PDB file of C-alpha atoms in Angstrom:
ATOM      1  CA  UNK A 128       0.000   0.000   0.000  1.00  0.00           C
ATOM      2  CA  UNK A 129       1.378   3.359  -0.959  1.00  0.00           C
ATOM      3  CA  UNK A 130       0.495   6.627   0.769  1.00  0.00           C
ATOM      4  CA  UNK A 131       2.833   9.554   0.581  1.00  0.00           C
ATOM      5  CA  UNK A 132       3.077  12.498   2.933  1.00  0.00           C
ATOM      6  CA  UNK A 133       2.439  14.830   0.000  1.00  0.00           C
ATOM      7  CA  UNK A 134      -1.209  13.672  -0.198  1.00  0.00           C
ATOM      8  CA  UNK A 135      -1.601  14.791   3.390  1.00  0.00           C
ATOM      9  CA  UNK A 136      -0.224  18.195   2.468  1.00  0.00           C
ATOM     10  CA  UNK A 137      -2.601  18.399  -0.491  1.00  0.00           C
ATOM     11  CA  UNK A 138      -5.615  17.598   1.679  1.00  0.00           C
ATOM     12  CA  UNK A 139      -4.565  20.040   4.402  1.00  0.00           C
ATOM     13  CA  UNK A 140      -4.324  22.692   1.709  1.00  0.00           C
ATOM     14  CA  UNK A 141      -7.779  21.718   0.437  1.00  0.00           C
ATOM     15  CA  UNK A 142      -9.231  21.952   3.941  1.00  0.00           C
ATOM     16  CA  UNK A 143      -7.707  25.403   4.325  1.00  0.00           C
ATOM     17  CA  UNK A 144      -8.975  26.556   0.918  1.00  0.00           C
ATOM     18  CA  UNK A 145     -12.458  25.233   1.618  1.00  0.00           C
ATOM     19  CA  UNK A 146     -12.491  27.177   4.851  1.00  0.00           C
ATOM     20  CA  UNK A 147     -11.654  30.368   3.032  1.00  0.00           C
ATOM     21  CA  UNK A 148     -14.357  29.680   0.448  1.00  0.00           C
ATOM     22  CA  UNK A 149     -17.088  29.046   3.012  1.00  0.00           C
ATOM     23  CA  UNK A 150     -16.040  31.929   5.218  1.00  0.00           C
ATOM     24  CA  UNK A 151     -15.452  29.680   8.204  1.00  0.00           C
ATOM     25  CA  UNK A 152     -13.918  31.527  11.089  1.00  0.00           C
ATOM     26  CA  UNK A 153     -11.048  31.018  13.445  1.00  0.00           C
ATOM     27  CA  UNK A 154     -11.516  27.302  14.190  1.00  0.00           C
ATOM     28  CA  UNK A 155     -10.723  26.581  10.541  1.00  0.00           C
ATOM     29  CA  UNK A 156      -7.499  28.598  10.537  1.00  0.00           C
ATOM     30  CA  UNK A 157      -6.438  27.385  13.952  1.00  0.00           C
ATOM     31  CA  UNK A 158      -7.243  23.759  13.118  1.00  0.00           C
ATOM     32  CA  UNK A 159      -5.275  23.829   9.878  1.00  0.00           C
ATOM     33  CA  UNK A 160      -2.315  25.516  11.581  1.00  0.00           C
ATOM     34  CA  UNK A 161      -2.360  23.009  14.428  1.00  0.00           C
ATOM     35  CA  UNK A 162      -2.562  20.137  11.940  1.00  0.00           C
ATOM     36  CA  UNK A 163       0.360  21.508   9.930  1.00  0.00           C
ATOM     37  CA  UNK A 164       2.358  21.920  13.165  1.00  0.00           C
ATOM     38  CA  UNK A 165       1.604  18.375  14.311  1.00  0.00           C
ATOM     39  CA  UNK A 166      -0.463  19.602  17.270  1.00  0.00           C
ATOM     40  CA  UNK A 167      -3.156  16.999  16.778  1.00  0.00           C
ATOM     41  CA  UNK A 168      -5.085  17.483  20.014  1.00  0.00           C
ATOM     42  CA  UNK A 169      -5.506  21.185  19.248  1.00  0.00           C
ATOM     43  CA  UNK A 170      -6.467  20.420  15.645  1.00  0.00           C
ATOM     44  CA  UNK A 171      -9.023  17.898  16.885  1.00  0.00           C
ATOM     45  CA  UNK A 172     -10.547  20.469  19.249  1.00  0.00           C
ATOM     46  CA  UNK A 173     -10.851  23.101  16.525  1.00  0.00           C
ATOM     47  CA  UNK A 174     -12.277  20.742  13.928  1.00  0.00           C
ATOM     48  CA  UNK A 175     -14.741  19.259  16.428  1.00  0.00           C
ATOM     49  CA  UNK A 176     -16.073  22.765  17.027  1.00  0.00           C
ATOM     50  CA  UNK A 177     -16.606  23.171  13.291  1.00  0.00           C
ATOM     51  CA  UNK A 178     -18.184  19.714  12.966  1.00  0.00           C
ATOM     52  CA  UNK A 179     -20.822  20.689  15.549  1.00  0.00           C
ATOM     53  CA  UNK A 180     -21.848  23.723  13.492  1.00  0.00           C
ATOM     54  CA  UNK A 181     -25.422  23.955  12.248  1.00  0.00           C
ATOM     55  CA  UNK A 182     -23.996  25.176   8.928  1.00  0.00           C
ATOM     56  CA  UNK A 183     -23.647  21.988   6.856  1.00  0.00           C
ATOM     57  CA  UNK A 184     -20.722  23.300   4.816  1.00  0.00           C
ATOM     58  CA  UNK A 185     -18.775  24.286   7.920  1.00  0.00           C
ATOM     59  CA  UNK A 186     -19.684  20.984   9.571  1.00  0.00           C
ATOM     60  CA  UNK A 187     -18.510  19.055   6.495  1.00  0.00           C
ATOM     61  CA  UNK A 188     -15.181  20.876   6.544  1.00  0.00           C
ATOM     62  CA  UNK A 189     -14.868  20.203  10.264  1.00  0.00           C
ATOM     63  CA  UNK A 190     -15.332  16.494   9.645  1.00  0.00           C
ATOM     64  CA  UNK A 191     -12.839  16.581   6.791  1.00  0.00           C
ATOM     65  CA  UNK A 192     -10.341  18.264   9.107  1.00  0.00           C
ATOM     66  CA  UNK A 193     -11.051  15.674  11.789  1.00  0.00           C
ATOM     67  CA  UNK A 194     -10.453  12.955   9.224  1.00  0.00           C
ATOM     68  CA  UNK A 195      -7.059  14.407   8.383  1.00  0.00           C
ATOM     69  CA  UNK A 196      -6.226  14.797  12.057  1.00  0.00           C
ATOM     70  CA  UNK A 197      -7.127  11.201  12.857  1.00  0.00           C
ATOM     71  CA  UNK A 198      -5.292  10.026   9.750  1.00  0.00           C
ATOM     72  CA  UNK A 199      -2.144  11.775  10.939  1.00  0.00           C
ATOM     73  CA  UNK A 200      -2.639  10.203  14.378  1.00  0.00           C
ATOM     74  CA  UNK A 201      -2.909   6.802  12.633  1.00  0.00           C
ATOM     75  CA  UNK A 202      -6.455   6.346  13.931  1.00  0.00           C
ATOM     76  CA  UNK A 203      -7.653   5.039  10.584  1.00  0.00           C
ATOM     77  CA  UNK A 204     -11.075   3.877  11.790  1.00  0.00           C
ATOM     78  CA  UNK A 205     -11.720   7.333  13.274  1.00  0.00           C
ATOM     79  CA  UNK A 206     -10.435   9.020  10.118  1.00  0.00           C
ATOM     80  CA  UNK A 207     -12.679   6.932   7.906  1.00  0.00           C
ATOM     81  CA  UNK A 208     -15.720   7.688  10.057  1.00  0.00           C
ATOM     82  CA  UNK A 209     -14.940  11.430   9.945  1.00  0.00           C
ATOM     83  CA  UNK A 210     -14.462  11.388   6.151  1.00  0.00           C
ATOM     84  CA  UNK A 211     -17.791   9.570   5.763  1.00  0.00           C
ATOM     85  CA  UNK A 212     -19.463  12.215   7.961  1.00  0.00           C
ATOM     86  CA  UNK A 213     -17.885  14.921   5.811  1.00  0.00           C
ATOM     87  CA  UNK A 214     -19.481  13.427   2.699  1.00  0.00           C
ATOM     88  CA  UNK A 215     -22.833  12.984   4.470  1.00  0.00           C
ATOM     89  CA  UNK A 216     -22.745  16.674   5.358  1.00  0.00           C
ATOM     90  CA  UNK A 217     -22.113  17.681   1.773  1.00  0.00           C
ATOM     91  CA  UNK A 218     -18.316  17.888   1.482  1.00  0.00           C
ATOM     92  CA  UNK A 219     -17.177  18.067  -2.108  1.00  0.00           C
ATOM     93  CA  UNK A 220     -16.375  14.630  -3.439  1.00  0.00           C
ATOM     94  CA  UNK A 221     -12.826  14.365  -4.708  1.00  0.00           C
ATOM     95  CA  UNK A 222     -10.509  11.663  -5.903  1.00  0.00           C
ATOM     96  CA  UNK A 223      -8.115  12.596  -3.105  1.00  0.00           C
ATOM     97  CA  UNK A 224     -10.795  12.155  -0.455  1.00  0.00           C
ATOM     98  CA  UNK A 225     -11.844   8.766  -1.824  1.00  0.00           C
ATOM     99  CA  UNK A 226      -8.202   7.703  -1.925  1.00  0.00           C
ATOM    100  CA  UNK A 227      -7.754   8.602   1.736  1.00  0.00           C
ATOM    101  CA  UNK A 228     -10.918   6.709   2.594  1.00  0.00           C
ATOM    102  CA  UNK A 229      -9.624   3.711   0.659  1.00  0.00           C
ATOM    103  CA  UNK A 230      -6.278   3.829   2.447  1.00  0.00           C
ATOM    104  CA  UNK A 231      -8.034   4.064   5.825  1.00  0.00           C
ATOM    105  CA  UNK A 232     -10.212   1.066   4.993  1.00  0.00           C
ATOM    106  CA  UNK A 233      -7.116  -0.871   3.893  1.00  0.00           C
ATOM    107  CA  UNK A 234      -5.394   0.011   7.150  1.00  0.00           C
ATOM    108  CA  UNK A 235      -8.361  -1.452   9.040  1.00  0.00           C
ATOM    109  CA  UNK A 236      -8.275  -4.509   6.740  1.00  0.00           C
ATOM    110  CA  UNK A 237     -11.695  -3.808   5.250  1.00  0.00           C
ATOM    111  CA  UNK A 238     -10.609  -4.487   1.685  1.00  0.00           C
ATOM    112  CA  UNK A 239     -14.130  -4.683   0.286  1.00  0.00           C
ATOM    113  CA  UNK A 240     -14.908  -1.137   1.447  1.00  0.00           C
ATOM    114  CA  UNK A 241     -11.434   0.033   0.407  1.00  0.00           C
ATOM    115  CA  UNK A 242     -12.036  -1.253  -3.098  1.00  0.00           C
ATOM    116  CA  UNK A 243     -15.364   0.589  -3.282  1.00  0.00           C
ATOM    117  CA  UNK A 244     -13.758   3.870  -2.204  1.00  0.00           C
ATOM    118  CA  UNK A 245     -10.846   3.466  -4.606  1.00  0.00           C
ATOM    119  CA  UNK A 246     -13.128   2.632  -7.505  1.00  0.00           C
ATOM    120  CA  UNK A 247     -15.401   5.567  -6.661  1.00  0.00           C
ATOM    121  CA  UNK A 248     -12.378   7.866  -6.709  1.00  0.00           C
ATOM    122  CA  UNK A 249     -11.133   6.470 -10.013  1.00  0.00           C
ATOM    123  CA  UNK A 250     -14.605   6.823 -11.548  1.00  0.00           C
ATOM    124  CA  UNK A 251     -14.780  10.404 -10.327  1.00  0.00           C
ATOM    125  CA  UNK A 252     -11.407  11.119 -11.924  1.00  0.00           C
ATOM    126  CA  UNK A 253     -12.644   9.639 -15.207  1.00  0.00           C
ATOM    127  CA  UNK A 254     -15.813  11.732 -15.270  1.00  0.00           C
ATOM    128  CA  UNK A 255     -14.469  15.070 -14.039  1.00  0.00           C
ATOM    129  CA  UNK A 256     -14.254  17.661 -16.775  1.00  0.00           C
ATOM    130  CA  UNK A 257     -12.903  20.395 -14.504  1.00  0.00           C
ATOM    131  CA  UNK A 258      -9.120  20.555 -14.873  1.00  0.00           C
ATOM    132  CA  UNK A 259      -8.600  21.813 -11.306  1.00  0.00           C
ATOM    133  CA  UNK A 260     -10.348  18.679  -9.996  1.00  0.00           C
ATOM    134  CA  UNK A 261      -8.101  16.344 -11.954  1.00  0.00           C
ATOM    135  CA  UNK A 262      -5.902  14.242  -9.681  1.00  0.00           C
ATOM    136  CA  UNK A 263      -2.200  13.928 -10.301  1.00  0.00           C
ATOM    137  CA  UNK A 264      -0.843  10.988 -12.245  1.00  0.00           C
ATOM    138  CA  UNK A 265       0.950   9.846  -9.067  1.00  0.00           C
ATOM    139  CA  UNK A 266      -2.334   9.686  -7.170  1.00  0.00           C
ATOM    140  CA  UNK A 267      -4.050   7.720  -9.927  1.00  0.00           C
ATOM    141  CA  UNK A 268      -1.122   5.327 -10.080  1.00  0.00           C
ATOM    142  CA  UNK A 269      -1.252   4.828  -6.315  1.00  0.00           C
ATOM    143  CA  UNK A 270      -4.974   4.124  -6.448  1.00  0.00           C
ATOM    144  CA  UNK A 271      -4.617   1.630  -9.290  1.00  0.00           C
ATOM    145  CA  UNK A 272      -1.879  -0.155  -7.346  1.00  0.00           C
ATOM    146  CA  UNK A 273      -4.043  -0.270  -4.223  1.00  0.00           C
ATOM    147  CA  UNK A 274      -6.915  -1.627  -6.309  1.00  0.00           C
ATOM    148  CA  UNK A 275      -4.753  -4.640  -7.190  1.00  0.00           C
ATOM    149  CA  UNK A 276      -3.860  -5.149  -3.529  1.00  0.00           C
ATOM    150  CA  UNK A 277      -7.527  -5.014  -2.479  1.00  0.00           C
ATOM    151  CA  UNK A 278      -8.448  -7.718  -4.975  1.00  0.00           C
ATOM    152  CA  UNK A 279      -5.528  -9.848  -3.787  1.00  0.00           C
ATOM    153  CA  UNK A 280      -6.487  -9.470  -0.124  1.00  0.00           C
ATOM    154  CA  UNK A 281      -9.990 -10.634  -1.002  1.00  0.00           C
ATOM    155  CA  UNK A 282      -8.508 -13.619  -2.897  1.00  0.00           C
ATOM    156  CA  UNK A 283     -10.139 -12.438  -6.129  1.00  0.00           C
ATOM    157  CA  UNK A 284      -7.155 -13.598  -8.166  1.00  0.00           C
ATOM    158  CA  UNK A 285      -8.759 -13.164 -11.574  1.00  0.00           C
ATOM    159  CA  UNK A 286      -9.667  -9.512 -10.968  1.00  0.00           C
ATOM    160  CA  UNK A 287      -6.267  -8.839  -9.389  1.00  0.00           C
ATOM    161  CA  UNK A 288      -4.532 -10.327 -12.422  1.00  0.00           C
ATOM    162  CA  UNK A 289      -6.679  -8.283 -14.806  1.00  0.00           C
ATOM    163  CA  UNK A 290      -5.958  -5.050 -12.895  1.00  0.00           C
ATOM    164  CA  UNK A 291      -2.234  -5.882 -12.707  1.00  0.00           C
ATOM    165  CA  UNK A 292      -2.164  -6.388 -16.481  1.00  0.00           C
ATOM    166  CA  UNK A 293      -3.978  -3.077 -17.043  1.00  0.00           C
ATOM    167  CA  UNK A 294      -1.602  -1.368 -14.634  1.00  0.00           C
ATOM    168  CA  UNK A 295       1.457  -2.751 -16.418  1.00  0.00           C
ATOM    169  CA  UNK A 296       0.068  -1.573 -19.763  1.00  0.00           C
ATOM    170  CA  UNK A 297       0.185   1.966 -18.329  1.00  0.00           C
ATOM    171  CA  UNK A 298       3.288   1.627 -16.136  1.00  0.00           C
ATOM    172  CA  UNK A 299       5.438  -1.125 -17.662  1.00  0.00           C
ATOM    173  CA  UNK A 300       8.549  -0.270 -15.613  1.00  0.00           C
ATOM    174  CA  UNK A 301       6.989  -0.913 -12.185  1.00  0.00           C
ATOM    175  CA  UNK A 302       9.024  -3.840 -10.902  1.00  0.00           C
ATOM    176  CA  UNK A 303       6.856  -4.386  -7.824  1.00  0.00           C
ATOM    177  CA  UNK A 304       3.753  -4.898  -9.939  1.00  0.00           C
ATOM    178  CA  UNK A 305       5.711  -7.043 -12.394  1.00  0.00           C
ATOM    179  CA  UNK A 306       6.456  -9.350  -9.443  1.00  0.00           C
ATOM    180  CA  UNK A 307       2.788  -9.199  -8.388  1.00  0.00           C
ATOM    181  CA  UNK A 308       1.731 -10.182 -11.903  1.00  0.00           C
ATOM    182  CA  UNK A 309       4.152 -13.142 -11.837  1.00  0.00           C
ATOM    183  CA  UNK A 310       2.727 -14.194  -8.460  1.00  0.00           C
ATOM    184  CA  UNK A 311      -0.816 -13.883  -9.778  1.00  0.00           C
ATOM    185  CA  UNK A 312       0.027 -16.172 -12.701  1.00  0.00           C
ATOM    186  CA  UNK A 313       0.459 -18.965 -10.143  1.00  0.00           C
ATOM    187  CA  UNK A 314      -3.023 -18.490  -8.722  1.00  0.00           C
TER     188      UNK A 314
END
């Protein structure tokens, strides 16, 4: 499973930008700053305040911030729950958010849910016409790799092999997936 620190930075930036767009007050700024500084208890306090807001947009951003905070604290079950609450409260769906949800589900060994999140994120990337919403090639590659792993962990060898072959068509130099594909040939 691949998850780079830069995705965290991207999401923190998105949380901050969303706060500016919705006009959220000090808890947003203070939560983002605390998160960036690694002060997770303070970030949690600030984002919890936002999550309790009667304004759905502010509440959604509070839950997204909580998700990032819990993710950084390696509380993947808590992060996943917060990200789900963010979506339920109307947070903007993004490939990055679905990737984080997929990674959290993988960390809790719920590979069926992880696969659903990853596939939702990939579908969103395929259908988005807005260039600013387009995920980076690195993110898409990470998600496609994780998709293979999810199929493997569910012992769906045929689907894993198919996804590994598709992956290698796009990224033929990936030695790790080449080894995975060889392994899958034996299944």
